[in-house]
XYZ file of C-alpha atoms in Angstrom:
270
model
C 12.596 24.665 31.759
C 9.384 26.059 30.308
C 6.333 23.833 30.033
C 5.991 22.036 26.685
C 2.456 23.372 26.316
C 3.853 26.908 26.284
C 6.058 25.951 23.359
C 3.248 24.138 21.575
C 3.422 20.910 19.633
C 1.731 19.332 16.648
C -0.242 16.041 16.613
C 2.576 14.439 14.557
C 5.158 15.559 17.112
C 3.030 14.100 19.892
C 2.758 10.812 17.961
C 6.497 10.565 17.357
C 7.419 11.384 20.932
C 4.806 9.037 22.410
C 6.198 6.290 20.173
C 9.777 7.033 21.208
C 8.869 6.636 24.879
C 7.864 3.009 24.318
C 11.472 2.066 23.485
C 14.167 1.071 25.999
C 17.964 1.136 25.940
C 18.192 -2.659 25.827
C 15.874 -2.988 22.803
C 17.123 -4.325 19.485
C 14.851 -2.529 17.075
C 14.230 -3.216 13.385
C 13.393 0.252 12.121
C 11.029 1.268 9.327
C 11.651 4.439 7.321
C 9.595 7.541 8.105
C 7.786 8.045 11.407
C 9.231 4.852 12.991
C 12.751 6.054 12.198
C 12.081 9.440 13.757
C 10.660 7.856 16.911
C 13.565 5.423 17.275
C 16.183 8.116 16.862
C 14.479 10.465 19.334
C 14.586 7.594 21.832
C 18.279 7.031 21.092
C 19.055 10.716 21.573
C 17.105 11.044 24.840
C 16.227 8.251 27.256
C 17.485 5.154 25.412
C 21.095 5.884 24.387
C 22.101 2.226 24.183
C 19.262 1.070 21.923
C 20.440 -0.974 18.930
C 18.873 0.280 15.709
C 18.857 -2.042 12.720
C 17.730 -1.099 9.232
C 16.739 -3.500 6.447
C 19.849 -2.781 4.368
C 21.999 -4.597 6.927
C 23.201 -1.725 9.112
C 23.518 -2.742 12.764
C 23.855 -0.327 15.665
C 23.483 2.680 13.424
C 23.356 6.193 14.940
C 22.371 8.575 12.131
C 22.779 12.299 12.637
C 19.937 12.860 10.143
C 16.866 10.828 9.273
C 17.561 8.458 6.360
C 15.612 8.979 3.157
C 15.637 5.222 2.500
C 17.241 2.033 3.798
C 20.035 2.656 1.294
C 20.948 6.090 2.713
C 24.718 6.271 3.190
C 24.212 7.885 6.613
C 23.153 4.517 7.988
C 26.235 2.641 6.892
C 28.589 5.467 7.861
C 27.328 5.532 11.458
C 26.721 1.782 11.966
C 28.770 -0.459 14.211
C 28.833 -2.918 11.326
C 27.001 -3.686 8.107
C 26.086 -7.225 7.126
C 24.626 -8.772 3.981
C 20.852 -8.603 3.665
C 20.455 -12.427 3.775
C 22.381 -12.466 7.063
C 20.270 -9.631 8.370
C 17.054 -11.542 7.777
C 18.134 -15.122 8.470
C 20.452 -14.605 11.463
C 19.161 -11.436 13.106
C 15.446 -11.320 12.314
C 14.428 -14.935 11.801
C 16.954 -15.936 14.464
C 14.798 -14.204 17.077
C 17.268 -11.447 17.916
C 14.921 -8.501 17.246
C 12.906 -7.370 20.279
C 10.870 -4.673 18.483
C 9.847 -4.360 14.850
C 8.748 -0.764 14.291
C 6.478 -0.334 11.268
C 4.303 2.246 9.546
C 1.139 1.521 7.585
C -0.771 2.944 4.639
C -3.852 0.955 5.634
C -4.519 -0.795 8.948
C -7.414 -2.779 10.445
C -8.487 -3.234 14.064
C -6.408 -6.413 14.441
C -3.160 -4.763 13.355
C -2.991 -6.207 9.842
C -1.047 -3.866 7.563
C -1.496 -3.074 3.877
C 1.314 -1.308 1.998
C 0.672 -3.003 -1.355
C -2.502 -1.742 -3.085
C -5.634 0.259 -2.358
C -8.599 -1.382 -4.042
C -8.688 -4.590 -6.066
C -5.223 -6.085 -6.572
C -5.702 -6.596 -10.312
C -7.156 -3.133 -10.848
C -6.032 -1.012 -7.885
C -7.019 2.575 -7.196
C -3.507 3.145 -5.868
C -0.359 1.058 -6.194
C 1.710 1.365 -2.986
C 5.450 0.700 -2.485
C 4.912 -2.859 -1.294
C 5.983 -4.788 1.745
C 9.758 -4.932 1.414
C 10.905 -6.702 4.545
C 7.840 -5.742 6.608
C 6.033 -9.116 6.264
C 9.031 -10.883 7.812
C 9.449 -8.183 10.450
C 5.772 -8.561 11.421
C 6.074 -12.297 12.027
C 9.641 -12.686 13.334
C 10.126 -9.725 15.681
C 9.255 -10.510 19.292
C 6.836 -7.555 19.303
C 5.600 -5.106 16.655
C 4.904 -1.409 17.220
C 2.927 0.509 14.590
C 2.689 4.241 14.074
C 0.401 6.169 11.704
C -1.749 9.289 11.440
C -5.441 8.584 11.856
C -7.908 8.784 8.974
C -10.917 6.784 7.850
C -9.047 6.031 4.629
C -6.112 4.585 6.521
C -7.818 2.881 9.454
C -10.340 0.536 7.881
C -12.624 -2.334 8.894
C -10.792 -4.688 6.546
C -7.509 -4.113 4.712
C -7.605 -4.415 0.915
C -4.446 -6.556 0.949
C -2.610 -8.456 3.696
C 0.954 -7.190 3.315
C 2.062 -7.728 6.919
C 0.178 -10.103 9.188
C -0.971 -8.678 12.509
C -3.498 -10.709 14.481
C -5.369 -11.904 11.399
C -9.025 -12.388 12.318
C -8.233 -11.846 15.992
C -8.007 -14.172 18.940
C -5.428 -16.927 18.561
C -5.140 -16.654 14.766
C -1.370 -16.144 14.907
C -0.908 -19.201 17.097
C -3.094 -21.328 14.827
C -0.815 -20.450 11.934
C 2.265 -21.443 13.901
C 3.487 -17.866 14.466
C 4.916 -17.830 17.971
C 5.785 -14.099 18.299
C 3.515 -11.573 20.017
C 2.648 -9.546 16.928
C 1.379 -5.949 17.205
C 1.379 -4.938 20.866
C 1.223 -1.155 20.433
C -0.327 1.319 18.015
C 0.563 4.995 18.324
C -1.414 7.491 16.269
C -1.494 11.275 16.194
C -4.532 11.159 18.505
C -4.119 8.213 20.859
C -2.256 5.158 22.101
C -3.836 1.783 21.443
C -3.138 -1.729 22.743
C -4.689 -5.031 21.684
C -7.359 -6.603 23.869
C -5.757 -9.599 25.666
C -8.382 -12.005 24.312
C -9.847 -10.632 21.077
C -6.641 -8.825 19.999
C -8.701 -5.876 18.756
C -6.888 -2.588 19.210
C -8.344 -0.594 22.136
C -7.617 3.017 23.008
C -5.789 3.190 26.353
C -4.632 6.808 26.266
C -5.794 10.011 24.549
C -3.239 12.652 23.621
C -3.675 16.084 25.283
C -6.804 17.871 24.114
C -8.105 14.928 22.060
C -11.652 13.667 22.601
C -13.201 10.229 22.122
C -15.330 11.732 19.355
C -12.249 12.866 17.411
C -10.768 9.380 17.599
C -13.987 7.781 16.338
C -14.464 10.345 13.555
C -11.048 9.473 12.103
C -11.353 5.690 12.361
C -13.160 3.305 10.000
C -14.283 0.831 12.660
C -16.249 1.172 15.909
C -13.609 2.170 18.429
C -13.330 0.505 21.832
C -11.959 2.513 24.752
C -10.354 1.171 27.908
C -12.372 1.582 31.098
C -9.445 3.355 32.712
C -8.541 5.825 29.971
C -5.325 7.774 30.465
C -4.059 11.055 29.026
C -0.710 10.866 27.261
C 1.824 13.153 28.956
C 2.622 16.184 26.787
C 6.053 16.336 25.173
C 8.814 17.783 27.321
C 11.001 20.619 26.083
C 13.914 18.203 25.689
C 11.848 15.769 23.623
C 10.576 18.532 21.355
C 13.988 20.098 20.944
C 15.538 16.736 20.074
C 12.892 15.918 17.480
C 12.897 19.361 15.884
C 16.687 19.569 15.746
C 16.711 16.158 14.083
C 14.353 17.444 11.398
C 16.399 20.632 10.973
C 19.588 18.607 10.420
C 17.757 16.300 8.038
C 16.506 19.231 5.969
C 19.954 20.815 5.959
C 21.493 17.503 4.921
C 19.098 17.137 2.031
C 20.178 20.573 0.785
C 23.871 19.739 1.176
C 24.402 21.666 4.406
C 24.377 19.600 7.621
C 25.136 22.521 9.930
C 21.439 22.868 10.861
C 20.942 25.012 13.915
C 18.589 24.272 16.798
C 15.055 25.257 15.957
C 14.608 26.484 19.539
C 17.650 28.774 19.427
C 17.109 32.449 18.657
């Protein structure tokens, strides 16, 4: 196989693949639409074939051939082991402690993993009205762990979120515990530039790995708070040819499906 660097990859591809690697075959994962869905399905199609993917609409053990456009995409129900009512999904599966990983995206994020997907600016007079939380607030508190993925920007990674949609570590430290939340909360943040983990004591996200070719300065320039870096800073392994092919083929099939033709060919085939 040729080296992945010879093929080339984008920052978003690196982010998705790095996120997929964090998942295991025995995970029960509550999947968000968008980048989390891409990461989870790459994991399912590569190293974690037995992962159980659950979407908010009630589809359990789904194995979509294309990336769903929403939680109501028929592809999810058609490929699921079973579909349950939404109240059962939340009360029995999520609040019952059966979800090992809640995988979320964010429009706005602070250094303690608090997520805003509601409004940018003042709530009464917002600059931007966002889609809202949906089931994310419950996912953030009831999943055993939460993984977050997002592209870095100063607009998105801010010192303080404008609205608490999904609770991360609050003000840091033992804030979750003081509120009676007994799950771990955000334990991993994967961006297009780096991998972050919360400090064991303060719970502030700290960079533990830089993606290939990324510098500390680039990470700081695209973040709205003063970034902390681990003393032993790693470099994220570049995507393999298999990982890239799997992700790109998934996008090709998704694009073909959206146009009514799901025969999408491999993007690496001549």
